[in-house]
Amino acid sequence: MRHTIVAGNWKMHKNAAETQQFVNDLIENMPNGKEVEVIIAPPFTNLLIATQTLEHTNIGVAAQNMHQAEGGAFTGEISADMLKSVGVNTVILGHSERRQYFKETNALLANKVDTALRHNMRVIFCVGEELNDRKNKQHLNVVYYQLKDSLFHLPKSAWNNIVLAYEPVWAIGTGETATPEQAQEMHQYIREQIAIQYDKEVAENTSILYGGSVKPENSKEIFSKPDVDGGLIGGAALKVEDFVNIINNG
Ligand code: PGA
């Protein structure tokens, strides 16, 4: 069901002790009565600390990546079963850093999505264009093919476990944010494409987060757009105070 989500993508930040401190502080400072789903996505090594500490709270934990195979000779990789065994039921897939630095393609990501869903996991799937795509007015097209090639093979029922995150690559970690209007344009476009591929109900039930230099100061305006259902936060999710302020704007 569509709802507001604020998720923190920690990337390669925080060791075990720092994770423990963060979750303790987050529990203490969590706003009351906000109808926002809060998720943190620490590195693999800290997932168990997070799930154990957050077990009796309503703060969720996601992984930042996952391998598509069930298991086997894939040195350095982590499977869906391993994530589930430490209490992680949500995984971020298709982040632009995975696409850019680890050469993850739409086709590979389709495989990862299938594996995650087979394990009844929820996927936060990232899409987004590069600066050149936007300059060449190809941004809608690029995002369309990311959706089509990685997600549109799924049956309608699978969409209960899909959350989307629109993250323009030029806005990630750069301090440059899409304007609320640019975000709204893309989110509305994505929803329309889901409605065309499936139906209006699936489109209306899908949460679409915005990501890319979201901060306490700009989150309220971005989140207020009708097709923006919260955010996927990088840098500003690393400090409890900033993260809580963003949650408060959700
Ligand atoms: P940022 O990262 O908020 O630091 O721009 C967002 C993301 O990569 O998910």
CSV table of C-alpha atoms and ligand atoms in Angstrom, one decimal:
chain,number,residue,atom,x,y,z
A,1,MET,CA,0.0,0.0,0.0
A,2,ARG,CA,1.3,3.4,-0.9
A,3,HIS,CA,2.6,5.3,2.2
A,4,THR,CA,5.4,7.7,3.2
A,5,ILE,CA,8.8,6.1,3.7
A,6,VAL,CA,12.0,7.7,4.9
A,7,ALA,CA,15.0,5.4,4.3
A,8,GLY,CA,18.6,6.1,5.1
A,9,ASN,CA,21.2,4.6,2.8
A,10,TRP,CA,24.4,4.6,4.8
A,11,LYS,CA,26.6,3.4,1.9
A,12,MET,CA,30.1,2.5,3.1
A,13,HIS,CA,29.9,4.4,6.4
A,14,LYS,CA,29.9,3.5,10.1
A,15,ASN,CA,31.5,0.6,11.8
A,16,ALA,CA,29.9,-1.7,14.4
A,17,ALA,CA,30.3,0.6,17.4
A,18,GLU,CA,29.0,3.6,15.4
A,19,THR,CA,26.0,1.6,14.2
A,20,GLN,CA,25.1,0.7,17.8
A,21,GLN,CA,25.4,4.3,18.9
A,22,PHE,CA,23.3,5.5,16.0
A,23,VAL,CA,20.4,3.0,16.5
A,24,ASN,CA,20.4,3.7,20.3
A,25,ASP,CA,20.2,7.5,19.6
A,26,LEU,CA,17.6,7.0,16.9
A,27,ILE,CA,15.3,5.0,19.2
A,28,GLU,CA,15.6,7.7,21.8
A,29,ASN,CA,14.8,10.5,19.3
A,30,MET,CA,12.2,8.9,17.1
A,31,PRO,CA,9.3,11.2,16.6
A,32,ASN,CA,6.0,10.0,18.0
A,33,GLY,CA,2.8,9.7,16.0
A,34,LYS,CA,4.3,10.2,12.6
A,35,GLU,CA,2.8,8.0,9.9
A,36,VAL,CA,6.1,7.5,8.2
A,37,GLU,CA,7.9,4.2,7.8
A,38,VAL,CA,11.5,4.6,8.8
A,39,ILE,CA,14.2,2.3,7.5
A,40,ILE,CA,18.0,2.3,7.8
A,41,ALA,CA,20.3,0.5,5.4
A,42,PRO,CA,23.7,0.0,7.1
A,43,PRO,CA,26.6,-2.0,5.6
A,44,PHE,CA,26.3,-5.8,5.7
A,45,THR,CA,28.6,-6.2,8.7
A,46,ASN,CA,26.2,-4.1,10.8
A,47,LEU,CA,22.9,-5.5,9.8
A,48,LEU,CA,22.6,-7.9,12.7
A,49,ILE,CA,23.4,-5.2,15.3
A,50,ALA,CA,20.7,-3.1,13.7
A,51,THR,CA,18.0,-5.8,13.5
A,52,GLN,CA,18.7,-7.0,17.0
A,53,THR,CA,18.6,-3.6,18.6
A,54,LEU,CA,15.6,-2.5,16.6
A,55,GLU,CA,13.6,-5.7,17.0
A,56,HIS,CA,10.9,-4.3,19.2
A,57,THR,CA,10.7,-1.0,17.5
A,58,ASN,CA,8.9,0.1,14.3
A,59,ILE,CA,12.2,1.1,12.6
A,60,GLY,CA,13.1,-1.2,9.7
A,61,VAL,CA,16.4,-2.4,8.4
A,62,ALA,CA,17.4,-2.9,4.7
A,63,ALA,CA,20.4,-4.2,3.0
A,64,GLN,CA,22.1,-2.0,0.3
A,65,ASN,CA,22.7,-4.8,-2.2
A,66,MET,CA,22.4,-8.6,-2.7
A,67,HIS,CA,23.6,-11.2,-5.1
A,68,GLN,CA,21.2,-12.8,-7.5
A,69,ALA,CA,22.3,-16.4,-6.9
A,70,GLU,CA,21.0,-18.6,-4.2
A,71,GLY,CA,24.6,-19.3,-3.1
A,72,GLY,CA,27.8,-20.8,-4.4
A,73,ALA,CA,31.3,-19.7,-5.4
A,74,PHE,CA,30.8,-16.0,-5.5
A,75,THR,CA,33.6,-14.6,-3.3
A,76,GLY,CA,32.6,-11.6,-1.4
A,77,GLU,CA,28.9,-11.7,-2.1
A,78,ILE,CA,25.8,-12.0,0.1
A,79,SER,CA,22.6,-14.0,-0.7
A,80,ALA,CA,19.0,-13.3,0.0
A,81,ASP,CA,18.9,-16.2,2.5
A,82,MET,CA,21.8,-14.7,4.4
A,83,LEU,CA,20.0,-11.4,4.7
A,84,LYS,CA,16.8,-13.0,5.9
A,85,SER,CA,18.7,-15.1,8.4
A,86,VAL,CA,19.7,-11.9,10.2
A,87,GLY,CA,16.2,-10.4,10.1
A,88,VAL,CA,16.5,-8.3,7.0
A,89,ASN,CA,13.5,-8.4,4.7
A,90,THR,CA,14.1,-5.4,2.5
A,91,VAL,CA,16.9,-4.7,0.0
A,92,ILE,CA,17.9,-1.7,-2.0
A,93,LEU,CA,18.7,-2.7,-5.6
A,94,GLY,CA,19.9,-0.7,-8.6
A,95,HIS,CA,21.5,2.1,-6.7
A,96,SER,CA,23.3,4.3,-9.2
A,97,GLU,CA,26.6,3.6,-7.5
A,98,ARG,CA,26.1,-0.1,-8.0
A,99,ARG,CA,25.3,0.6,-11.7
A,100,GLN,CA,28.2,3.0,-12.2
A,101,TYR,CA,31.1,1.4,-10.1
A,102,PHE,CA,30.0,-2.3,-10.2
A,103,LYS,CA,28.6,-2.3,-13.7
A,104,GLU,CA,25.2,-3.6,-12.7
A,105,THR,CA,22.9,-3.6,-15.8
A,106,ASN,CA,19.2,-3.5,-16.1
A,107,ALA,CA,19.2,-7.2,-17.0
A,108,LEU,CA,21.3,-8.2,-14.0
A,109,LEU,CA,19.1,-6.1,-11.8
A,110,ALA,CA,16.0,-7.9,-13.2
A,111,ASN,CA,17.6,-11.1,-11.9
A,112,LYS,CA,18.3,-9.7,-8.5
A,113,VAL,CA,14.8,-8.4,-8.2
A,114,ASP,CA,13.5,-11.9,-9.1
A,115,THR,CA,15.6,-13.5,-6.4
A,116,ALA,CA,14.6,-11.1,-3.8
A,117,LEU,CA,10.9,-11.5,-4.5
A,118,ARG,CA,11.3,-15.3,-4.6
A,119,HIS,CA,12.5,-14.9,-1.0
A,120,ASN,CA,9.5,-12.7,-0.1
A,121,MET,CA,11.7,-9.7,0.3
A,122,ARG,CA,10.7,-6.2,-0.4
A,123,VAL,CA,12.8,-4.3,-2.9
A,124,ILE,CA,13.6,-0.6,-2.9
A,125,PHE,CA,14.5,-0.2,-6.6
A,126,CYS,CA,16.4,2.8,-7.7
A,127,VAL,CA,16.2,4.5,-11.1
A,128,GLY,CA,17.6,7.8,-12.3
A,129,GLU,CA,19.2,9.5,-15.2
A,130,GLU,CA,22.7,11.0,-15.6
A,131,LEU,CA,23.3,14.7,-16.2
A,132,ASN,CA,23.9,14.2,-19.9
A,133,ASP,CA,20.6,12.4,-20.2
A,134,ARG,CA,18.8,15.3,-18.7
A,135,LYS,CA,20.7,17.8,-20.9
A,136,ASN,CA,19.7,15.8,-23.9
A,137,LYS,CA,16.1,15.6,-22.7
A,138,GLN,CA,16.4,11.8,-22.5
A,139,HIS,CA,15.7,11.6,-18.7
A,140,LEU,CA,12.2,10.2,-19.1
A,141,ASN,CA,13.3,7.7,-21.6
A,142,VAL,CA,16.3,6.4,-19.6
A,143,VAL,CA,14.1,5.9,-16.5
A,144,TYR,CA,11.4,4.2,-18.7
A,145,TYR,CA,13.9,1.6,-19.9
A,146,GLN,CA,15.3,1.0,-16.3
A,147,LEU,CA,11.7,0.2,-15.3
A,148,LYS,CA,10.9,-1.8,-18.4
A,149,ASP,CA,14.1,-3.9,-18.4
A,150,SER,CA,14.2,-4.6,-14.7
A,151,LEU,CA,10.7,-4.6,-13.4
A,152,PHE,CA,8.0,-4.7,-16.1
A,153,HIS,CA,8.3,-8.5,-16.5
A,154,LEU,CA,6.9,-8.9,-13.0
A,155,PRO,CA,3.3,-10.0,-12.5
A,156,LYS,CA,1.0,-7.4,-11.0
A,157,SER,CA,0.9,-9.2,-7.6
A,158,ALA,CA,4.7,-8.7,-7.2
A,159,TRP,CA,4.3,-5.0,-7.0
A,160,ASN,CA,3.1,-5.3,-3.4
A,161,ASN,CA,6.8,-5.8,-2.6
A,162,ILE,CA,8.2,-3.0,-4.8
A,163,VAL,CA,9.1,0.5,-3.7
A,164,LEU,CA,10.7,2.8,-6.2
A,165,ALA,CA,13.3,5.5,-5.6
A,166,TYR,CA,13.9,8.1,-8.2
A,167,GLU,CA,17.5,9.3,-7.8
A,168,PRO,CA,18.9,11.5,-10.5
A,169,VAL,CA,22.5,10.6,-10.6
A,170,TRP,CA,23.6,14.3,-10.9
A,171,ALA,CA,21.9,15.0,-7.6
A,172,ILE,CA,23.5,12.2,-5.5
A,173,GLY,CA,26.1,13.4,-3.0
A,174,THR,CA,26.6,16.6,-5.0
A,175,GLY,CA,24.6,19.0,-2.9
A,176,GLU,CA,22.5,19.7,-6.0
A,177,THR,CA,18.9,18.6,-5.6
A,178,ALA,CA,16.3,18.2,-8.2
A,179,THR,CA,13.7,21.0,-7.9
A,180,PRO,CA,10.5,19.8,-6.3
A,181,GLU,CA,8.9,20.3,-9.8
A,182,GLN,CA,11.6,18.1,-11.5
A,183,ALA,CA,11.0,15.4,-8.9
A,184,GLN,CA,7.2,15.7,-9.3
A,185,GLU,CA,7.5,15.5,-13.1
A,186,MET,CA,9.4,12.3,-13.0
A,187,HIS,CA,7.4,10.7,-10.2
A,188,GLN,CA,4.2,11.4,-12.1
A,189,TYR,CA,5.7,10.0,-15.3
A,190,ILE,CA,6.8,6.8,-13.4
A,191,ARG,CA,3.3,6.4,-12.0
A,192,GLU,CA,1.8,6.9,-15.4
A,193,GLN,CA,4.1,4.2,-16.9
A,194,ILE,CA,3.1,1.7,-14.2
A,195,ALA,CA,-0.6,2.5,-14.9
A,196,ILE,CA,0.0,1.8,-18.6
A,197,GLN,CA,1.9,-1.4,-18.0
A,198,TYR,CA,-0.4,-2.7,-15.3
A,199,ASP,CA,-3.3,-0.6,-14.1
A,200,LYS,CA,-4.1,2.5,-12.1
A,201,GLU,CA,-4.5,0.6,-8.9
A,202,VAL,CA,-0.9,-0.8,-9.0
A,203,ALA,CA,0.3,2.7,-9.9
A,204,GLU,CA,-1.6,4.4,-7.0
A,205,ASN,CA,-0.4,1.7,-4.6
A,206,THR,CA,3.3,2.1,-5.3
A,207,SER,CA,5.4,4.3,-3.0
A,208,ILE,CA,7.9,6.3,-5.0
A,209,LEU,CA,10.7,7.9,-3.0
A,210,TYR,CA,12.9,10.8,-4.1
A,211,GLY,CA,16.7,10.6,-3.4
A,212,GLY,CA,19.6,13.0,-4.1
A,213,SER,CA,20.9,15.5,-1.6
A,214,VAL,CA,17.7,15.5,0.5
A,215,LYS,CA,18.4,17.5,3.7
A,216,PRO,CA,16.3,18.7,6.6
A,217,GLU,CA,16.0,22.1,4.8
A,218,ASN,CA,14.7,20.9,1.5
A,219,SER,CA,12.8,17.7,2.5
A,220,LYS,CA,9.5,19.3,3.4
A,221,GLU,CA,9.0,20.9,0.0
A,222,ILE,CA,10.1,17.9,-1.9
A,223,PHE,CA,7.9,15.5,0.2
A,224,SER,CA,4.9,17.8,-0.3
A,225,LYS,CA,4.7,17.0,-4.0
A,226,PRO,CA,1.7,14.8,-4.7
A,227,ASP,CA,3.6,11.9,-6.3
A,228,VAL,CA,6.6,12.0,-3.9
A,229,ASP,CA,6.1,9.4,-1.1
A,230,GLY,CA,9.2,10.2,1.1
A,231,GLY,CA,12.9,9.9,0.4
A,232,LEU,CA,16.0,7.7,0.2
A,233,ILE,CA,18.6,9.7,2.1
A,234,GLY,CA,22.4,9.4,1.8
A,235,GLY,CA,24.6,11.9,3.6
A,236,ALA,CA,21.9,13.4,5.7
A,237,ALA,CA,20.9,10.0,7.1
A,238,LEU,CA,24.3,9.6,8.9
A,239,LYS,CA,23.5,12.1,11.6
A,240,VAL,CA,20.6,11.2,13.9
A,241,GLU,CA,19.5,14.8,14.3
A,242,ASP,CA,19.3,15.4,10.5
A,243,PHE,CA,17.6,12.1,9.9
A,244,VAL,CA,15.0,12.7,12.5
A,245,ASN,CA,14.3,16.2,11.1
A,246,ILE,CA,13.8,14.7,7.7
A,247,ILE,CA,11.4,12.1,9.2
A,248,ASN,CA,9.5,14.9,10.8
A,249,ASN,CA,9.0,16.4,7.4
A,250,GLY,CA,7.6,13.2,6.0
B,1,PGA,P1,22.7,11.7,-1.0
B,1,PGA,O1,22.6,10.2,-1.4
B,1,PGA,O2,21.5,12.0,-0.1
B,1,PGA,O3,24.0,11.8,-0.2
B,1,PGA,O4,22.7,12.6,-2.2
B,1,PGA,C1,21.3,9.6,-1.8
B,1,PGA,C2,21.5,8.2,-2.2
B,1,PGA,O5,22.5,7.9,-2.9
B,1,PGA,O6,20.6,7.3,-1.9
